[in-house]
Tab-separated table of N, CA and C in Angstrom:
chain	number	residue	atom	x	y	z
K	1	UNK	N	-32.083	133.495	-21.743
K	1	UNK	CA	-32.209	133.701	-23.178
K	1	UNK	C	-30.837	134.083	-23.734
K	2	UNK	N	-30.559	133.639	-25.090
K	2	UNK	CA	-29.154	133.696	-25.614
K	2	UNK	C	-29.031	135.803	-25.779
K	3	UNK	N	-27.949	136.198	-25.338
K	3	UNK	CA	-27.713	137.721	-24.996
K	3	UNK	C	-26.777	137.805	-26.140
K	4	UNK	N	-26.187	137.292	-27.072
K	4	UNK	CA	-25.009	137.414	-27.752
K	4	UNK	C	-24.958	136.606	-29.458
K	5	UNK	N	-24.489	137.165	-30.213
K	5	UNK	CA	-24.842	136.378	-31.903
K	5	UNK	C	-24.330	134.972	-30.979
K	6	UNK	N	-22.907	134.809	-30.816
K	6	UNK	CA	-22.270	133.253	-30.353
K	6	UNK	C	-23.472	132.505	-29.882
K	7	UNK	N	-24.306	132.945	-28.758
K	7	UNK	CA	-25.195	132.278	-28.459
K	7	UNK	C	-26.166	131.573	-29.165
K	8	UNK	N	-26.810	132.770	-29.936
K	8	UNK	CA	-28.004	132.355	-30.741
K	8	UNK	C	-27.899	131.318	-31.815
K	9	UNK	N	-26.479	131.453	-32.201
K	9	UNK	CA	-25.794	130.652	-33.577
K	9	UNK	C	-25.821	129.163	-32.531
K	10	UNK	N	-25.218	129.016	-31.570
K	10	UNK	CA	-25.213	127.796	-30.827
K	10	UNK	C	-26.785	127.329	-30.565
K	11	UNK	N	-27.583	127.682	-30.078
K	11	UNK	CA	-28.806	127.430	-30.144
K	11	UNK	C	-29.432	126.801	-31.479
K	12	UNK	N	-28.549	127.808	-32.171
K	12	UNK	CA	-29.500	127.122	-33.969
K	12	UNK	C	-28.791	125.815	-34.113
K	13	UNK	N	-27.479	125.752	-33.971
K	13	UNK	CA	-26.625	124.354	-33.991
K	13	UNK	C	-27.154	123.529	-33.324
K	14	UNK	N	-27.528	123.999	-31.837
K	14	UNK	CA	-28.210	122.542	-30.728
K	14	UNK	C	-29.615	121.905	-31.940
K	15	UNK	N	-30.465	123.082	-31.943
K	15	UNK	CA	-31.610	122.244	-32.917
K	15	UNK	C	-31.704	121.204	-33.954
K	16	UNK	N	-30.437	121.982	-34.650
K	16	UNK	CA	-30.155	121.212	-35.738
K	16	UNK	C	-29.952	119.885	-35.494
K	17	UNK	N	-29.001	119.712	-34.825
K	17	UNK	CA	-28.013	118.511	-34.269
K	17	UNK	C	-29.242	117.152	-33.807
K	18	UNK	N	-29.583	118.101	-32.764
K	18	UNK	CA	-30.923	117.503	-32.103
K	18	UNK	C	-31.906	116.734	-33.026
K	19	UNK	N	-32.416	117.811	-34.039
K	19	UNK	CA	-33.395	116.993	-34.987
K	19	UNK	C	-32.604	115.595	-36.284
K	20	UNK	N	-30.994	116.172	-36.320
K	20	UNK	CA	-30.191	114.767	-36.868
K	20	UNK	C	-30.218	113.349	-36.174
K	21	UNK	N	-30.273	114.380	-35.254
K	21	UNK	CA	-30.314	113.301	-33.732
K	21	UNK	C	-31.072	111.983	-33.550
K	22	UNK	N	-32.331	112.804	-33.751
K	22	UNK	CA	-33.249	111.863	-33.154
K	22	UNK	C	-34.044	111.238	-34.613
K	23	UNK	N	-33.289	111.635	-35.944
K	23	UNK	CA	-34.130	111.138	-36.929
K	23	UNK	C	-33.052	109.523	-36.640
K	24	UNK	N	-31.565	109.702	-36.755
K	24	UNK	CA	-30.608	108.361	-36.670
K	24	UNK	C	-31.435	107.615	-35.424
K	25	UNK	N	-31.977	108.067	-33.757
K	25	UNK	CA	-32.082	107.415	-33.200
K	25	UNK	C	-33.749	106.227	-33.256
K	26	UNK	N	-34.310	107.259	-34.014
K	26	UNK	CA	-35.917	107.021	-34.596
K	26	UNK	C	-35.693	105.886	-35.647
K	27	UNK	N	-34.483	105.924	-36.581
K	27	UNK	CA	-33.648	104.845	-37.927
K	27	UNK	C	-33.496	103.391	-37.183
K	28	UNK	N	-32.914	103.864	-36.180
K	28	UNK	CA	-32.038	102.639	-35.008
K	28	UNK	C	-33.232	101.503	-34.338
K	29	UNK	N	-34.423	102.422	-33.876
K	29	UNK	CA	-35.279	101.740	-33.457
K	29	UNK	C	-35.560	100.700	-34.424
K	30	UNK	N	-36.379	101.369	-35.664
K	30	UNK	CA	-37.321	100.673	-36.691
K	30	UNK	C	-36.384	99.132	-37.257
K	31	UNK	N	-35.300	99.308	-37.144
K	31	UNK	CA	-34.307	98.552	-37.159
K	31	UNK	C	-34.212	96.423	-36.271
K	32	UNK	N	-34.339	97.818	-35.079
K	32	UNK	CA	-34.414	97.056	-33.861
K	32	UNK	C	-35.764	96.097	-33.779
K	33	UNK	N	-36.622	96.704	-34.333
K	33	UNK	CA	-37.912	96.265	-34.400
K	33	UNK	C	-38.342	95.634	-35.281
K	34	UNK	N	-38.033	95.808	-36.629
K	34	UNK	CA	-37.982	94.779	-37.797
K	34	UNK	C	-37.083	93.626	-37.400
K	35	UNK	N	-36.439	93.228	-36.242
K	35	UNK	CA	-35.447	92.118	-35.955
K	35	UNK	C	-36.122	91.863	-35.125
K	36	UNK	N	-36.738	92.688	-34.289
K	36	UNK	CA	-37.618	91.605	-33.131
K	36	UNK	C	-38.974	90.870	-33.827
K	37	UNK	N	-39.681	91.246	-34.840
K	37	UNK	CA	-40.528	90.654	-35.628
K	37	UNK	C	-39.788	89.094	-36.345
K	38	UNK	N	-38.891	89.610	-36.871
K	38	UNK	CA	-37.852	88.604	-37.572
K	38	UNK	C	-37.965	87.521	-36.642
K	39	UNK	N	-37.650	87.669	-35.409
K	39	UNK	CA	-37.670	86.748	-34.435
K	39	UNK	C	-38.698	85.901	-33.835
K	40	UNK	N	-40.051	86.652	-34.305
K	40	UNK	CA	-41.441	86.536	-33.375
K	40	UNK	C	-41.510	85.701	-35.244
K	41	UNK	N	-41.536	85.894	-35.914
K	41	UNK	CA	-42.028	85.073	-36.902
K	41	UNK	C	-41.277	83.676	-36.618
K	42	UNK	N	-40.059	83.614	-36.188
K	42	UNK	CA	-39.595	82.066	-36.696
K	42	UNK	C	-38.606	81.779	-37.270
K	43	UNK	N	-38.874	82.231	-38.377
K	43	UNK	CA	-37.636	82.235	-39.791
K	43	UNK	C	-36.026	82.542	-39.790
K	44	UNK	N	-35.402	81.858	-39.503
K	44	UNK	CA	-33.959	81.953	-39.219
K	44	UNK	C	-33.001	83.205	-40.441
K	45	UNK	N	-33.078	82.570	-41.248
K	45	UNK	CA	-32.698	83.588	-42.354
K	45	UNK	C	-33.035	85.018	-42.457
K	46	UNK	N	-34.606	84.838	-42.322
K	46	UNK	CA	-34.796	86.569	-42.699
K	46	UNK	C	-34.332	86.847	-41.430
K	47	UNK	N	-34.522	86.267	-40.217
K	47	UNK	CA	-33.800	86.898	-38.224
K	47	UNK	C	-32.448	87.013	-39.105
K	48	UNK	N	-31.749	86.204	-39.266
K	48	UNK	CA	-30.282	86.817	-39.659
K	48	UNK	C	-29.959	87.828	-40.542
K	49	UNK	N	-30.870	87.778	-41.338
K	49	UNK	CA	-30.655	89.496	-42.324
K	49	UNK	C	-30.682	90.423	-41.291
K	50	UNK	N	-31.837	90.309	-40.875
K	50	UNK	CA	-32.288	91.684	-40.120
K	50	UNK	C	-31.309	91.912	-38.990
K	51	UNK	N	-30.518	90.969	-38.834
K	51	UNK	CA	-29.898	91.204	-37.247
K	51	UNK	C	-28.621	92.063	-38.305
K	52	UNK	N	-28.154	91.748	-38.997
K	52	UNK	CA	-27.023	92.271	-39.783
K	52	UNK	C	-27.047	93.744	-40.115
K	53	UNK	N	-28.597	93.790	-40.395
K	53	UNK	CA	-29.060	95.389	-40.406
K	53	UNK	C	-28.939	95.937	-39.318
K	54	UNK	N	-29.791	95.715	-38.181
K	54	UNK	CA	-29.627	95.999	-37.019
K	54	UNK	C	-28.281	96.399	-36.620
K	55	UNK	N	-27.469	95.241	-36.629
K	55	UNK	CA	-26.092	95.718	-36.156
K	55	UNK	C	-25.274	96.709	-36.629
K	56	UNK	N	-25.158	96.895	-37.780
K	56	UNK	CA	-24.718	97.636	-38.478
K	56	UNK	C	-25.194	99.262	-38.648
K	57	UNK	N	-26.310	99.451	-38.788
K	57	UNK	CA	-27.070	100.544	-38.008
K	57	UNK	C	-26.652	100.968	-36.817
K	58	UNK	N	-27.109	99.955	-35.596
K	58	UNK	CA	-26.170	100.577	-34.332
K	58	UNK	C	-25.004	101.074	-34.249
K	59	UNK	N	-24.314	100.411	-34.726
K	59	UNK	CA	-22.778	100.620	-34.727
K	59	UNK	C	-22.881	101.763	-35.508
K	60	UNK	N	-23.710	102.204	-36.759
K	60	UNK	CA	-23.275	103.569	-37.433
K	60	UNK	C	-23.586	104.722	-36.023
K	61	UNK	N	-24.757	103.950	-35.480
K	61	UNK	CA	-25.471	105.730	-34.450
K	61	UNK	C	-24.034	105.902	-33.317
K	62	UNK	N	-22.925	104.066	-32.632
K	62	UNK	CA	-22.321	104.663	-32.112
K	62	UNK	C	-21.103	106.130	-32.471
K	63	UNK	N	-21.135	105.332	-33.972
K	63	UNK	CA	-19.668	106.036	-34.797
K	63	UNK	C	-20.135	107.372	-34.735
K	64	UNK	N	-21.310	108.044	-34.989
K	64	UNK	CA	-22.010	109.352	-35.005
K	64	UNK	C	-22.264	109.773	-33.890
K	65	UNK	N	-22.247	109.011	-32.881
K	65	UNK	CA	-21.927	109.842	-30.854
K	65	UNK	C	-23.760	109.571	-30.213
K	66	UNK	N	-24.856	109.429	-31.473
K	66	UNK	CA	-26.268	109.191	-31.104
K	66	UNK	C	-26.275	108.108	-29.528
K	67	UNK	N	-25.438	106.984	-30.111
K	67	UNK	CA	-25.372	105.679	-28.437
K	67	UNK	C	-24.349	105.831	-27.965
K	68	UNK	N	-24.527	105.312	-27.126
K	68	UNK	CA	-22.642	105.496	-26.305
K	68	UNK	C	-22.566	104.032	-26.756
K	69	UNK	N	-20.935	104.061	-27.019
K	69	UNK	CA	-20.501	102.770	-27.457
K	69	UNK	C	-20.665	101.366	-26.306
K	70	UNK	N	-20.696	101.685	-25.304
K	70	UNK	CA	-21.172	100.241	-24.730
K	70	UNK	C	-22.348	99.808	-25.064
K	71	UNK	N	-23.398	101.355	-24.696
K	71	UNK	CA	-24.816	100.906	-24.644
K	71	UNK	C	-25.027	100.230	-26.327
K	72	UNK	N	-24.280	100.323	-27.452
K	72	UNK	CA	-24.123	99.806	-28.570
K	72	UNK	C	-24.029	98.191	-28.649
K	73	UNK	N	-22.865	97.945	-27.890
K	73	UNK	CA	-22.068	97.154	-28.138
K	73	UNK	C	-22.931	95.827	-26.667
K	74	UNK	N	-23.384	96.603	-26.208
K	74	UNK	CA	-24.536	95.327	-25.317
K	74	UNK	C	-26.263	95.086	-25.769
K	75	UNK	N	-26.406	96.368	-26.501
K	75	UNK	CA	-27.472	95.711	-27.517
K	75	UNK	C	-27.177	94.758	-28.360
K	76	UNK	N	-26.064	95.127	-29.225
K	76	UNK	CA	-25.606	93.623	-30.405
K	76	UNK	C	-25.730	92.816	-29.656
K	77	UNK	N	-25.140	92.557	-28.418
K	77	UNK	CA	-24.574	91.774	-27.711
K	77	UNK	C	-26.111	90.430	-27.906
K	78	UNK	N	-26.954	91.278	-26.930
K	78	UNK	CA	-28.303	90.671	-26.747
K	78	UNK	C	-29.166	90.196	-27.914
K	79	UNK	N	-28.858	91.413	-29.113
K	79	UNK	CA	-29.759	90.576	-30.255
K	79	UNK	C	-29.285	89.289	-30.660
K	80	UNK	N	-27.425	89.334	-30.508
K	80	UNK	CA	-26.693	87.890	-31.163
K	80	UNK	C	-27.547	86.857	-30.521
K	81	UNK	N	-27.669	87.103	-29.048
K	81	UNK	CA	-27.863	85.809	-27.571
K	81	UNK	C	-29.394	85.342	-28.328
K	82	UNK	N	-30.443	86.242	-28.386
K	82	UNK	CA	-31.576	86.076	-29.258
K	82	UNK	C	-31.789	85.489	-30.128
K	83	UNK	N	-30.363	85.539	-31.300
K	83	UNK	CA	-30.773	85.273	-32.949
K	83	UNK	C	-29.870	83.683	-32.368
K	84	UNK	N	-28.542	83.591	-31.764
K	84	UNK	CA	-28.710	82.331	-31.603
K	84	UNK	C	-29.830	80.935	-30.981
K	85	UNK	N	-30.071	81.652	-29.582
K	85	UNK	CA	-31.405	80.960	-29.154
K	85	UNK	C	-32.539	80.564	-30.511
K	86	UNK	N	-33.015	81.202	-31.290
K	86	UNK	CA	-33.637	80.872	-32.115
K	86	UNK	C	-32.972	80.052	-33.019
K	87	UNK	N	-31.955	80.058	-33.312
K	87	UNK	CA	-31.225	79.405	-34.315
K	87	UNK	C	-31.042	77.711	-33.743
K	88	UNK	N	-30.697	77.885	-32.314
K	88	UNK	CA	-30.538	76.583	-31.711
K	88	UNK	C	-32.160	75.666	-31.542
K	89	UNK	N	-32.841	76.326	-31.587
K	89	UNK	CA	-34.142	76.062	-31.301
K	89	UNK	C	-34.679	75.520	-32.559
């Protein structure tokens, strides 16, 4: 248990952080998921909006420390491989 103010103040910071945390990483999903629909429908255009969202989103959670920048940067990676396959298709 925190023995010291420094402590307790850090504790209130972890929470905080934590609940910023996981609202950006909870943002990131719905994201992710409105592009995999995009995809399951068909529709090239609205898949390309949404992938633009998507990406751009990710890339904000890496800039904010939420993803680690690879694990970022190989999700885009995979939605591009996706939104082209459909596109070629």
């Amino acid at each position: 248990m925190a023995n010291n103010a420094g402590a307790r103040k850090a504790i209130r910071k972890i929470e905080a952080r934590t609940e910023v945390n996981k609202a950006r990483r909870t943002r990131v999903r719905t994201y992710l998921r409105k592009f995999q629909e995009a995809l399951t429908g068909g529709d090239v255009e609205v898949a390309k909006a949404a992938f633009i969202t998507a990406q751009s989103e990710l890339m904000r959670a890496v800039s904010k420390g939420v993803v680690h920048k690879n694990t970022g940067s190989r999700k885009v990676s995979r939605l591009a491989a996706q939104l082209k396959k459909l596109s070629a298709a």
